[in-house]
Coordinates of C-alpha atoms in Angstrom, one line a residue:
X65 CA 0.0 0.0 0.0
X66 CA 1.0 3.6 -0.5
X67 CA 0.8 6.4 1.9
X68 CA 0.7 10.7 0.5
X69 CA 0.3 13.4 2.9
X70 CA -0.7 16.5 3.1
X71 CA 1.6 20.0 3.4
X72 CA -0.9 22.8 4.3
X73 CA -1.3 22.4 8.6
X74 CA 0.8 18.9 8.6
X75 CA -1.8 16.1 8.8
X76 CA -0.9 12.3 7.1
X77 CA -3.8 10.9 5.0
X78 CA -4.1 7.3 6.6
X79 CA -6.6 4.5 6.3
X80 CA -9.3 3.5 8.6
X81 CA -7.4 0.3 9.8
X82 CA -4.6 1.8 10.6
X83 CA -2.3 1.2 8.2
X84 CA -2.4 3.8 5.7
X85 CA -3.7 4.0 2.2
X86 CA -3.1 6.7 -0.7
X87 CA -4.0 10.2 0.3
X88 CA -3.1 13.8 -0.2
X89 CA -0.3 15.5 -2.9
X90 CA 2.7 13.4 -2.4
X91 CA 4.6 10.7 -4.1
X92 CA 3.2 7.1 -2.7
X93 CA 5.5 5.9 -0.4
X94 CA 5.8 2.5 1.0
X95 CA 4.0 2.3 4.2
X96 CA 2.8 -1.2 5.7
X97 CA 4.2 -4.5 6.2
X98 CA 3.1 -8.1 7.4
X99 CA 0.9 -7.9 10.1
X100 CA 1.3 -11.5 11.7
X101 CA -1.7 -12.2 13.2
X102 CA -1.1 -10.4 16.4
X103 CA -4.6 -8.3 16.6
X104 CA -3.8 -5.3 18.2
X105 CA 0.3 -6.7 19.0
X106 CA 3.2 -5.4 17.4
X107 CA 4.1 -7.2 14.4
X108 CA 8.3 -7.4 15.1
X109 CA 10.5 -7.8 17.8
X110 CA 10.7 -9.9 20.8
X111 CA 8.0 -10.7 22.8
X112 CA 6.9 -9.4 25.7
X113 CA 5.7 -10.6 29.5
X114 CA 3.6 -7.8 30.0
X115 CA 3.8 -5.4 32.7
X116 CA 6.2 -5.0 35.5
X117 CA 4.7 -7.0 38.4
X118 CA 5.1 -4.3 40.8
X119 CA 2.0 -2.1 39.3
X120 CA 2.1 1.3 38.5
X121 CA 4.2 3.8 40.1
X122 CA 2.7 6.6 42.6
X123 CA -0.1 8.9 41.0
X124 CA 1.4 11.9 42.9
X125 CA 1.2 13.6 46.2
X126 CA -2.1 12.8 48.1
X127 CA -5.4 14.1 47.2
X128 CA -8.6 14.1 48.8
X129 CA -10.6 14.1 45.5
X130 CA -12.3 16.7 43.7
X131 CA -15.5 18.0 44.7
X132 CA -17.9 19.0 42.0
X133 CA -20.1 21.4 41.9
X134 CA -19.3 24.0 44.2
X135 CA -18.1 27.2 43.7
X136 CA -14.6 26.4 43.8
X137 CA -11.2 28.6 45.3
X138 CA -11.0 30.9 42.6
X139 CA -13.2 34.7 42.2
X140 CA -16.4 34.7 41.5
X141 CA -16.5 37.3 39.3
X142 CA -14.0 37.8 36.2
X143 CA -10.4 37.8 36.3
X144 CA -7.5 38.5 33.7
X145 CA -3.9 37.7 33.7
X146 CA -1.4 38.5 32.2
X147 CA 2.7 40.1 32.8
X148 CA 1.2 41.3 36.3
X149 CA 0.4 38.4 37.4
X150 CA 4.1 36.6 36.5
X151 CA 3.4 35.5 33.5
X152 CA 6.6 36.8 31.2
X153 CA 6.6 38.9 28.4
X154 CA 9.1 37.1 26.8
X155 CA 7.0 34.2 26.8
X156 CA 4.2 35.5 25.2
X157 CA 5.3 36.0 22.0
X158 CA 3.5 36.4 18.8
X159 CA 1.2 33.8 19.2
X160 CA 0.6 34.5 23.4
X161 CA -1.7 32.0 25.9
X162 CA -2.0 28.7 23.7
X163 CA -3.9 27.5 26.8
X164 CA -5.7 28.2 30.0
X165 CA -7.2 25.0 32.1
X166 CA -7.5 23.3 35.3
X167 CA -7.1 20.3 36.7
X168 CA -9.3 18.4 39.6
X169 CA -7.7 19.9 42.3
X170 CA -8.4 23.8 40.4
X171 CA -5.0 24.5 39.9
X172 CA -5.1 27.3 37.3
X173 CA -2.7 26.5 34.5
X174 CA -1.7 28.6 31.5
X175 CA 0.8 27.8 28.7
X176 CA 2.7 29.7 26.0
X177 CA 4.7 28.1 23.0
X178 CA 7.6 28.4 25.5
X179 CA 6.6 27.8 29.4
X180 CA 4.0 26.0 31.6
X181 CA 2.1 28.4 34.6
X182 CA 0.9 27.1 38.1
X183 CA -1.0 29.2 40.5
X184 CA -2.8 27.2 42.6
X185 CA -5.8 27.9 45.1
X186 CA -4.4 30.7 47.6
X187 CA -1.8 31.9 45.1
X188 CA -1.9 35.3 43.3
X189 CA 1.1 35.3 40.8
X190 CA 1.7 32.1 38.7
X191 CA 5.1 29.7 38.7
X192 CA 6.8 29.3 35.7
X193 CA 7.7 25.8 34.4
X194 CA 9.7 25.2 31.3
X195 CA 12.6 22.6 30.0
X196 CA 15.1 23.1 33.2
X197 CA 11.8 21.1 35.4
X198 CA 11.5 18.8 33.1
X199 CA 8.8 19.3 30.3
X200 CA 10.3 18.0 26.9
X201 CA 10.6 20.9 25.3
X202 CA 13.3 21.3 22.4
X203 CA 16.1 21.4 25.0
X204 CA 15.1 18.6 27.0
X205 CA 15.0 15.3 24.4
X206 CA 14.2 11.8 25.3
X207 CA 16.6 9.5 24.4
X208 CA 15.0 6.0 23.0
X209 CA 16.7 3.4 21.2
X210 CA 15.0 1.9 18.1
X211 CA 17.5 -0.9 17.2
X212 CA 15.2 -3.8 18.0
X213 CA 13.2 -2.4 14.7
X214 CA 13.3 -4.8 12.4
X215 CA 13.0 -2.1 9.8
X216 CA 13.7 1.6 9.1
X217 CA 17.4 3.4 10.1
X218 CA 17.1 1.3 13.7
X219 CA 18.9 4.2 15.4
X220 CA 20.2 4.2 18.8
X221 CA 19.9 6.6 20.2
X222 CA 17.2 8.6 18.7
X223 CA 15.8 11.5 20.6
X224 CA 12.1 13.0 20.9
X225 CA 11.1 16.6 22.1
X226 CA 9.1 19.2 20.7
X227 CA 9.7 20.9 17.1
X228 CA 9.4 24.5 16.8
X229 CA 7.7 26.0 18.1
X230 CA 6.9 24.4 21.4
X231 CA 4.1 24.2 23.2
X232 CA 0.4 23.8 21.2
X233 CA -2.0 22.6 24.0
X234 CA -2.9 21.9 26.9
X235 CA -5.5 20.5 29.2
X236 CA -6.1 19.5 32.9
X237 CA -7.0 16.0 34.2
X238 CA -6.8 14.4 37.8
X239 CA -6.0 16.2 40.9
X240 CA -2.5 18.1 40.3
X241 CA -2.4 16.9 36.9
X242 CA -2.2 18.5 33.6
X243 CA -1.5 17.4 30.0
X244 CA 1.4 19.2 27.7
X245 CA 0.9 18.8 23.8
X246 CA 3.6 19.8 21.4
X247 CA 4.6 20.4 17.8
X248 CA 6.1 18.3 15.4
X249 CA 8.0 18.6 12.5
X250 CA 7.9 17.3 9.7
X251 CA 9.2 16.2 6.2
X252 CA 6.7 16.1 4.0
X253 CA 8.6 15.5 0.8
X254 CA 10.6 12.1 2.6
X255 CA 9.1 8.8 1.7
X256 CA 9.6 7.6 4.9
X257 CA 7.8 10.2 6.7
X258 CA 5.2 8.8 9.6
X259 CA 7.2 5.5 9.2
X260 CA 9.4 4.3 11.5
X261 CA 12.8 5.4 8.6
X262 CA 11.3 8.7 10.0
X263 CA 13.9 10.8 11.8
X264 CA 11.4 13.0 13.2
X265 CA 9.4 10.0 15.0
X266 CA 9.6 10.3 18.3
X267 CA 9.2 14.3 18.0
X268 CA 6.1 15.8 19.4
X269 CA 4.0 14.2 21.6
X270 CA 2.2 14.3 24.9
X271 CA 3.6 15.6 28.5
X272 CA 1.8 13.9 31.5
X273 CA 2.4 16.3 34.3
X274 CA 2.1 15.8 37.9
X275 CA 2.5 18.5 40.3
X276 CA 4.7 17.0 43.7
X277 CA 4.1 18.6 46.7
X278 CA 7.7 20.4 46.7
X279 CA 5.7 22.3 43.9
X280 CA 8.4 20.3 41.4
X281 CA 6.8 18.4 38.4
X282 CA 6.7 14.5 37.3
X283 CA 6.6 14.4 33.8
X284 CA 6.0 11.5 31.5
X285 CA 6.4 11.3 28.0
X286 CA 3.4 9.4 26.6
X287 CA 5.8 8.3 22.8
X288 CA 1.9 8.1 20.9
X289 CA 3.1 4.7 18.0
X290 CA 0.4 3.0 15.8
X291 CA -0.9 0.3 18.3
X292 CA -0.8 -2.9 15.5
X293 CA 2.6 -2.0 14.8
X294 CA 5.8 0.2 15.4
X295 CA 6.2 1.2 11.6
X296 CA 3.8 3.8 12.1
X297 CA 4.8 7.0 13.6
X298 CA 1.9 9.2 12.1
X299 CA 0.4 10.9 15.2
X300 CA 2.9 13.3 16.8
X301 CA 1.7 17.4 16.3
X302 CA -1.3 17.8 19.3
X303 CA -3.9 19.8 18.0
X304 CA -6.4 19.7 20.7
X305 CA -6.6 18.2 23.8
X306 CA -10.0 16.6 25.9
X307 CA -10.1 15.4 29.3
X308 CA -13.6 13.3 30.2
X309 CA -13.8 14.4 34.2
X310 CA -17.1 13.2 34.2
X311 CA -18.6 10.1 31.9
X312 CA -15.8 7.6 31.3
X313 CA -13.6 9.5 33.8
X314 CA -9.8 10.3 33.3
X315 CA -10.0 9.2 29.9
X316 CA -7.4 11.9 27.0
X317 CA -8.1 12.3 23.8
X318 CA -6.0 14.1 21.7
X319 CA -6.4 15.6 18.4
X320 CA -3.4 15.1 16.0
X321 CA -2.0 16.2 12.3
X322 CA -3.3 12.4 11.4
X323 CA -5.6 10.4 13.5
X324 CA -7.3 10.6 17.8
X325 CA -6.1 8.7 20.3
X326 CA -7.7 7.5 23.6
X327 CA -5.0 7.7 25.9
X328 CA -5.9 6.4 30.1
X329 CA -3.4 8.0 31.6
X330 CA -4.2 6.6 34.9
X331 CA -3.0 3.0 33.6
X332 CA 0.4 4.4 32.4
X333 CA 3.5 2.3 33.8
X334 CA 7.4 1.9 33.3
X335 CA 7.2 -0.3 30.0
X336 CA 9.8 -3.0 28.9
X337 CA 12.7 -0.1 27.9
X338 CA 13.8 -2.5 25.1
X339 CA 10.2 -3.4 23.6
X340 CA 7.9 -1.1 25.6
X341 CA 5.1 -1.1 22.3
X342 CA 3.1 -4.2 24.2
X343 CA 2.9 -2.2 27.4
X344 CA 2.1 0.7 25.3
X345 CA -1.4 -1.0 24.9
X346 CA -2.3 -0.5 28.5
X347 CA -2.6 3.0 28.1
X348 CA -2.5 3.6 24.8
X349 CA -5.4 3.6 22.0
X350 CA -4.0 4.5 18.6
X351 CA -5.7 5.7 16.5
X352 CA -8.6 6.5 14.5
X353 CA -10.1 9.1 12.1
X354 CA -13.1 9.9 10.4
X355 CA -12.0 10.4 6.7
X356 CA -13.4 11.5 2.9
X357 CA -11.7 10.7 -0.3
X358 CA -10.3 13.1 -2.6
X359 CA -12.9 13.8 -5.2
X360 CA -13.9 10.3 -4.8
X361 CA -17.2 8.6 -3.5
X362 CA -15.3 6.3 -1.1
X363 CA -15.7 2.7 -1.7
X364 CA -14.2 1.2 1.5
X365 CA -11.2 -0.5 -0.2
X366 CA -8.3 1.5 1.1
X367 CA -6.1 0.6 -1.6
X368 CA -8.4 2.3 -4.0
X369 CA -9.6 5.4 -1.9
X370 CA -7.5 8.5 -1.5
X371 CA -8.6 9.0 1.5
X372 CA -7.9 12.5 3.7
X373 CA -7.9 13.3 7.4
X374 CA -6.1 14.8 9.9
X375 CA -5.8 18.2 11.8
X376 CA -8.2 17.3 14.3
X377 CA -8.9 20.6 15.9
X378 CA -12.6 19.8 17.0
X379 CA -13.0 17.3 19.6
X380 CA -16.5 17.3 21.8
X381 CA -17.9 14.6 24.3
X382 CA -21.8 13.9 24.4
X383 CA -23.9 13.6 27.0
X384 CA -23.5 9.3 26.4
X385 CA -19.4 10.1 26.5
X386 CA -18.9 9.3 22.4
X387 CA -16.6 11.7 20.3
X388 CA -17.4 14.0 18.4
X389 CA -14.1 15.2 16.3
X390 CA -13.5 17.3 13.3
X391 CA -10.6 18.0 11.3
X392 CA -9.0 19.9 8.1
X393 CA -11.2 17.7 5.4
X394 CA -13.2 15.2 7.6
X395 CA -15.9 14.7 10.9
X396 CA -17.6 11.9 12.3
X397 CA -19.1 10.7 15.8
X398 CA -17.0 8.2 17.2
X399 CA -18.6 5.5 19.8
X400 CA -16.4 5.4 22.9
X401 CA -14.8 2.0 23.8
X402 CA -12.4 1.3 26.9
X403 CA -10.5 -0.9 24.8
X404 CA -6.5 -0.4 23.1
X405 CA -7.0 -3.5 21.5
X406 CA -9.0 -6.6 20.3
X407 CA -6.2 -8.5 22.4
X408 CA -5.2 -7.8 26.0
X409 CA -1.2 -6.9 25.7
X410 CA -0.5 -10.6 26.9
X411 CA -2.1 -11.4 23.6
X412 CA -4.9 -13.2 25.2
X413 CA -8.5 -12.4 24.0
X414 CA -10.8 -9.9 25.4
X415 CA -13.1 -12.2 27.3
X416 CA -16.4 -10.7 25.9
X417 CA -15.3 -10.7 22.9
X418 CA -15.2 -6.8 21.8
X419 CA -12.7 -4.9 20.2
X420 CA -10.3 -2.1 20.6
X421 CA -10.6 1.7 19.5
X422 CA -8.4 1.2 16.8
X423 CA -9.7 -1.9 15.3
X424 CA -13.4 -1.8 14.8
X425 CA -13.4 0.0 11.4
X426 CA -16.6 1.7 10.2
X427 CA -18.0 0.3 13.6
X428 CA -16.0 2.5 15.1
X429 CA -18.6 5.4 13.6
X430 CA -22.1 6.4 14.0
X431 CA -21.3 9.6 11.6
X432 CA -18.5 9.8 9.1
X433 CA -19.2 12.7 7.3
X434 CA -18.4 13.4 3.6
X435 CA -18.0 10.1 2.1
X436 CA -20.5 10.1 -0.4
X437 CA -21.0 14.0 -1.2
X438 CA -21.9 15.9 -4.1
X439 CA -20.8 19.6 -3.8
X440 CA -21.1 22.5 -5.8
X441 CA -18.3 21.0 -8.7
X442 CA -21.9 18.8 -9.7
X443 CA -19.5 15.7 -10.6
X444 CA -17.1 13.6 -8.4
X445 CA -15.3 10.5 -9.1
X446 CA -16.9 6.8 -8.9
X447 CA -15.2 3.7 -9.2
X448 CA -16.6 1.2 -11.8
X449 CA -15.4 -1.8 -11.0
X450 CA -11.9 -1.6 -12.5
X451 CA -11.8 2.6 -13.2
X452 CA -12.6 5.8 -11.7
X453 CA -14.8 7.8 -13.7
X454 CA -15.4 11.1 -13.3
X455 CA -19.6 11.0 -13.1
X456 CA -22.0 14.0 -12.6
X457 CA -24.1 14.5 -9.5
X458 CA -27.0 16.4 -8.1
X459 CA -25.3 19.6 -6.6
X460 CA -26.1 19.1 -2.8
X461 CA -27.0 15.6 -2.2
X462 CA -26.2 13.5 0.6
X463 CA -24.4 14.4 3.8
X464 CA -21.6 17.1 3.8
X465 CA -17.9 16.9 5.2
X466 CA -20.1 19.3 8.2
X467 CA -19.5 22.4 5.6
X468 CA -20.7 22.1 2.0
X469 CA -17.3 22.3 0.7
X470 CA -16.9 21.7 -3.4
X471 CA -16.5 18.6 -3.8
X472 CA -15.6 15.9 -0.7
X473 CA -11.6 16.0 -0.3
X474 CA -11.6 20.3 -0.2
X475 CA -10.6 21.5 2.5
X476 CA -13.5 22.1 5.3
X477 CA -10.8 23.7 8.0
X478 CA -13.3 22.8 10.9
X479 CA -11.5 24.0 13.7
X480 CA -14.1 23.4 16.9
X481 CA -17.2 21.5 17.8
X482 CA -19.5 21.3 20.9
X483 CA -22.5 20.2 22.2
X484 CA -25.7 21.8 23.7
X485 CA -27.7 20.5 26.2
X486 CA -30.5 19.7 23.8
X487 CA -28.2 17.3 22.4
X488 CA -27.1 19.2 18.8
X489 CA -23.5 19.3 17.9
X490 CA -22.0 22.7 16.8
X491 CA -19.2 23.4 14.1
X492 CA -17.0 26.2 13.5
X493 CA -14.5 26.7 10.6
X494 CA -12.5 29.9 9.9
X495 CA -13.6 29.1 6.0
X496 CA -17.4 28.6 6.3
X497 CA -18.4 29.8 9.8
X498 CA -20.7 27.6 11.9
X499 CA -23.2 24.7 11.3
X500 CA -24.8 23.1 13.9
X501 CA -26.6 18.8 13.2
X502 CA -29.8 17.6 15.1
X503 CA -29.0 14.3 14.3
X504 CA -30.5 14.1 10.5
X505 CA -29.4 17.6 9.0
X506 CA -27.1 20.8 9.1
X507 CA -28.5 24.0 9.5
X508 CA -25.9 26.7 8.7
X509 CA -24.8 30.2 10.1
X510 CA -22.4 33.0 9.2
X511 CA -20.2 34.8 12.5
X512 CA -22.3 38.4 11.7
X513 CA -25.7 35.8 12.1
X514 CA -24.1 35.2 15.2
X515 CA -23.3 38.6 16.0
X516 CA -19.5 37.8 15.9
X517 CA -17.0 40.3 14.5
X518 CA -14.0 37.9 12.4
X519 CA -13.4 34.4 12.0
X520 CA -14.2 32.0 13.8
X521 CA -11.2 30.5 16.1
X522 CA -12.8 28.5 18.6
X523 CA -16.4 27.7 20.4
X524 CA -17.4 26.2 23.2
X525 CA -21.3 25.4 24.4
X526 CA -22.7 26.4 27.9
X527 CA -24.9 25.3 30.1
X528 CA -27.9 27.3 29.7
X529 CA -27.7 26.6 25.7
X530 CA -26.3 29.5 24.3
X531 CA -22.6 29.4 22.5
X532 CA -19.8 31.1 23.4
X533 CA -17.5 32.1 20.2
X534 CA -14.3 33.4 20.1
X535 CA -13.1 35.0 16.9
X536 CA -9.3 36.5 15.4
X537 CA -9.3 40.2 16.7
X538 CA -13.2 40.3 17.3
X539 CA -13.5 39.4 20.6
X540 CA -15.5 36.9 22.5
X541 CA -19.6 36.7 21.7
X542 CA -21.8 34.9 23.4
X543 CA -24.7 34.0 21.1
X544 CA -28.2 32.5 21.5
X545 CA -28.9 30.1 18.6
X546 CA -32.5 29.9 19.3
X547 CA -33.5 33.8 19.5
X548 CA -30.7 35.2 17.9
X549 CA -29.7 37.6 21.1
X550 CA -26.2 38.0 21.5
X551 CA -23.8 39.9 23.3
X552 CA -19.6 40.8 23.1
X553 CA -17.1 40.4 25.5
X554 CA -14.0 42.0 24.5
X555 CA -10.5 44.0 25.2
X556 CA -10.5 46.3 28.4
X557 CA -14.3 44.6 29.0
X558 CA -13.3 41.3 30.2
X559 CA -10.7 40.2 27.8
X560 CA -6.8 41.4 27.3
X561 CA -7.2 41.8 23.9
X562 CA -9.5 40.8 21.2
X563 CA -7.3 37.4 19.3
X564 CA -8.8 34.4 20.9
X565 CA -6.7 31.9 20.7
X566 CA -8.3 28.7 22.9
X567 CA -11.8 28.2 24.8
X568 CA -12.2 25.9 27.3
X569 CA -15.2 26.0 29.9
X570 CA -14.3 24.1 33.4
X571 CA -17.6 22.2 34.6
X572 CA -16.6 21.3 37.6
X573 CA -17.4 24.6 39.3
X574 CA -20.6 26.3 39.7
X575 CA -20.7 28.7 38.2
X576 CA -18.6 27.0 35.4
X577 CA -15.5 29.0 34.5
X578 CA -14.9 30.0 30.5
X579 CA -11.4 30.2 29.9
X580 CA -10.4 32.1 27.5
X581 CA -6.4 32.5 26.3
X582 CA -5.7 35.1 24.0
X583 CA -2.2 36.9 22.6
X584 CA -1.7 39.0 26.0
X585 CA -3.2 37.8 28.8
X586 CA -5.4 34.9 30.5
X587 CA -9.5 35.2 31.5
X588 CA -11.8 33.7 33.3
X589 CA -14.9 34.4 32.5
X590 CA -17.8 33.8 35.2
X591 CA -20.4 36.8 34.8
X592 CA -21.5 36.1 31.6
X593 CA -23.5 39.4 29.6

């Protein structure tokens, strides 16, 4: 099989079963071997006895547990931070806050491309955290050793950090905990590029970090691999980050340039440091993606398809704890399982015979957007049996990528999704605006509908059913869908200036808390207009 991906925000078109199929603007490239019957096992290299028999290592200094619900340490009114409050100019940058979250224990914590934040309940200026404490930034590289590969350059050692420019996302989980995504880079004109004859494969990545009560961090590299096999290196640039605090609890999924993984961070442990990819499987669910073909009416036979995915920006849990994700081309709903894989890592059989996240296939899916649509270009591509043919269509007909994009395979550049309490999902894209599906059908909205001012950058739903949209250099609006009322929140009013760059709305407190990280400064948001 052959593998293309794409160049414009650095996503790999893969197939639905993991290994991937032809997709996107580059030369095929070789990019799957033998698969030998393990079922969710790697398919080379020595095997492996499972996990370390003394369990996992401590979660982390002591914790009483979170308590939902009330109204929590921090102000009840709305706060900003920024360089006043010890966050450094230096860190802010062009880009600024990336990210604003907390964890179960309401530790506030903020991140730039180039630093980590703490202030916890009692504080009033934040910590800084950066390579020197040990988050792998581009100074602080893993060493691994890939020489029990049975393919690819085998190097030892090989080292894994973040690319330039640091920092992309980050999220809060457990008490004291919060999760670090990073950039990758990436070579999109090598062959071996998501492979493991990758150089840049252990790049990227995920941060697990743990505050200690000294106040220093524990940090664990979570090195995301294709769970059927370590040829596959394809998910490595964090787009967006989701924590589940309350349905299928302490379960990450994180949105990357290719695929989403289910990571439970709770059941990391040391794995085997020669052959850790078995262990991996404890933890680990890689990966899956909702995908459309390029000008193509998908057929299912991913060595025919062209399929496209990646840049999964939108991630959303429902109310029944499935997934809703969108990305640069494709969307679907993705049924929760708290499987890795069909197997258990001692390669014994799940006793009730289901399967893993990554290895259900179409079941995997009660939406996948897109793969039979017929846009505005009135023709797409079918496959007759033993050609594509370029065939006409009725303009409009069947179900959309989310956005009515030309023809399926355009970009649709969805960059957010959410979910109101009467159960619709809601989709935002810097190139279309919003939509928003009951279930059968999209309804769609431009930002001035919505009484936003620029595009679209992120959006979050709250409780009481209205949507809160941040936009680049318009501000924050908060916007009821269903009588139109809507009102801004914006620089000197509530925010530090008027680039949003991340939403995120804390439910555990009540009031719930929007954060909101923009280029200067930090807000929480709990008086809403």
């Amino acid at each position: 099989m052959s593998r293309r991906s794409w160049r414009c925000v650095g996503a790999v078109a893969c197939a639905l079963f993991l290994a991937c199929a032809r997709g996107g603007e580059q030369p095929p490239g070789a990019d799957a071997g033998p698969d030998l019957g393990g079922g969710g096992r790697p398919d080379a290299g020595p095997p492996d006895a499972g996990p370390p028999d003394a369990g996992p290592p401590d979660a982390g200094p002591p914790d009483a547990g979170p308590t939902f619900g009330g109204p929590g340490p921090w102000p009840s009114g709305n706060v900003t931070y920024g360089q006043a409050d010890g966050i450094l100019a230096g860190d802010l940058g062009f880009d600024g806050i990336v990210g604003f979250s907390t964890d179960e224990t309401q530790n506030q914590w903020v991140a730039t491309h180039s630093a980590l934040y703490l202030m916890r309940p009692g504080e009033k200026t934040f910590r800084r955290y950066d390579a020197s404490d040990g988050l792998h930034l581009q100074s602080n590289p893993v060493q691994y050793c890939d020489d029990s590969f049975l393919g690819g350059d085998r190097s030892c050692p090989i080292f894994g950090a973040a690319g330039n420019p640091g920092i992309s996302e980050i999220t809060g989980g457990g008490p004291n905990e919060v999760f670090v995504g990073y950039y990758s880079p990436h070579n999109w004109d090598d062959p071996n590029d998501g492979t493991w004859g990758d150089p840049f494969r252990h790049m990227g990545k995920v941060d697990r970090v743990r505050l200690k009560s000294d106040g220093k961090l524990e940090v664990v590299r979570f090195d995301m691999v294709s769970g059927n096999t370590p040829m596959f290196w394809h998910n490595r640039w964090v787009f967006r980050l989701l924590y589940d605090h309350f349905i299928h609890k302490h379960e990450l999924y994180v949105g990357t340039e290719h695929g989403i993984d289910k990571i439970s961070p709770d059941k990391w442990f040391p794995p085997n440091p020669h052959w850790p990819y078995v262990d991996y499987l404890y933890w680990m669910s890689d990966h899956l993606h909702p995908r459309v073909c390029a000008h193509q009416w998908c057929t299912g036979n991913e060595n025919l398809d062209t399929q496209m995915m990646g840049g999964w920006s939108g991630l959303a849990i429902d109310g029944n704890g499935d997934l809703w994700a969108g990305g640069k081309w494709s969307a679907g709903h993705i049924i929760y399982t708290p499987l890795a894989a069909e197997l258990k890592p001692d390669g014994t059989p799940n006793s009730d015979g289901t399967t893993g996240w990554f290895q259900r296939g179409g079941k995997a899916y009660t939406h996948n957007f897109g793969e039979q649509w017929c846009g505005s270009a009135a023709s797409v591509q079918m496959w007759n049996g033993s050609a594509w043919v370029v065939t006409p269509c009725s303009p409009g007909t069947n179900s959309p990528p989310v956005f009515p994009v030309p023809a399926p395979g355009d970009p649709a550049d969805i960059n957010a999704v959410t979910v109101t309490p009467d159960g619709k999902s809601w989709w935002s894209s810097p190139t279309y605006g919003i939509a928003s599906f009951d279930g059968h059908q999209f309804t769609y909205f431009t930002p001035s509908q919505a009484g936003a001012s620029g595009n679209v950058s992120d959006m979050v739903a709250l409780p009481d059913g209205r949507l809160a949209i941040g936009t680049f250099g318009g501000g924050l609006t908060v916007w009821d869908p269903r009588t139109g009322a809507h009102a801004t929140i914006s620089a000197g009013a509530g925010l530090s200036d008027n680039t949003v760059n991340r939403l995120e709305l804390d439910m555990m407190v009540k009031p719930p808390a929007l954060h909101v990280s923009t280029v200067t400064g930090a807000s929480a948001i709990r008086v809403l207009p």
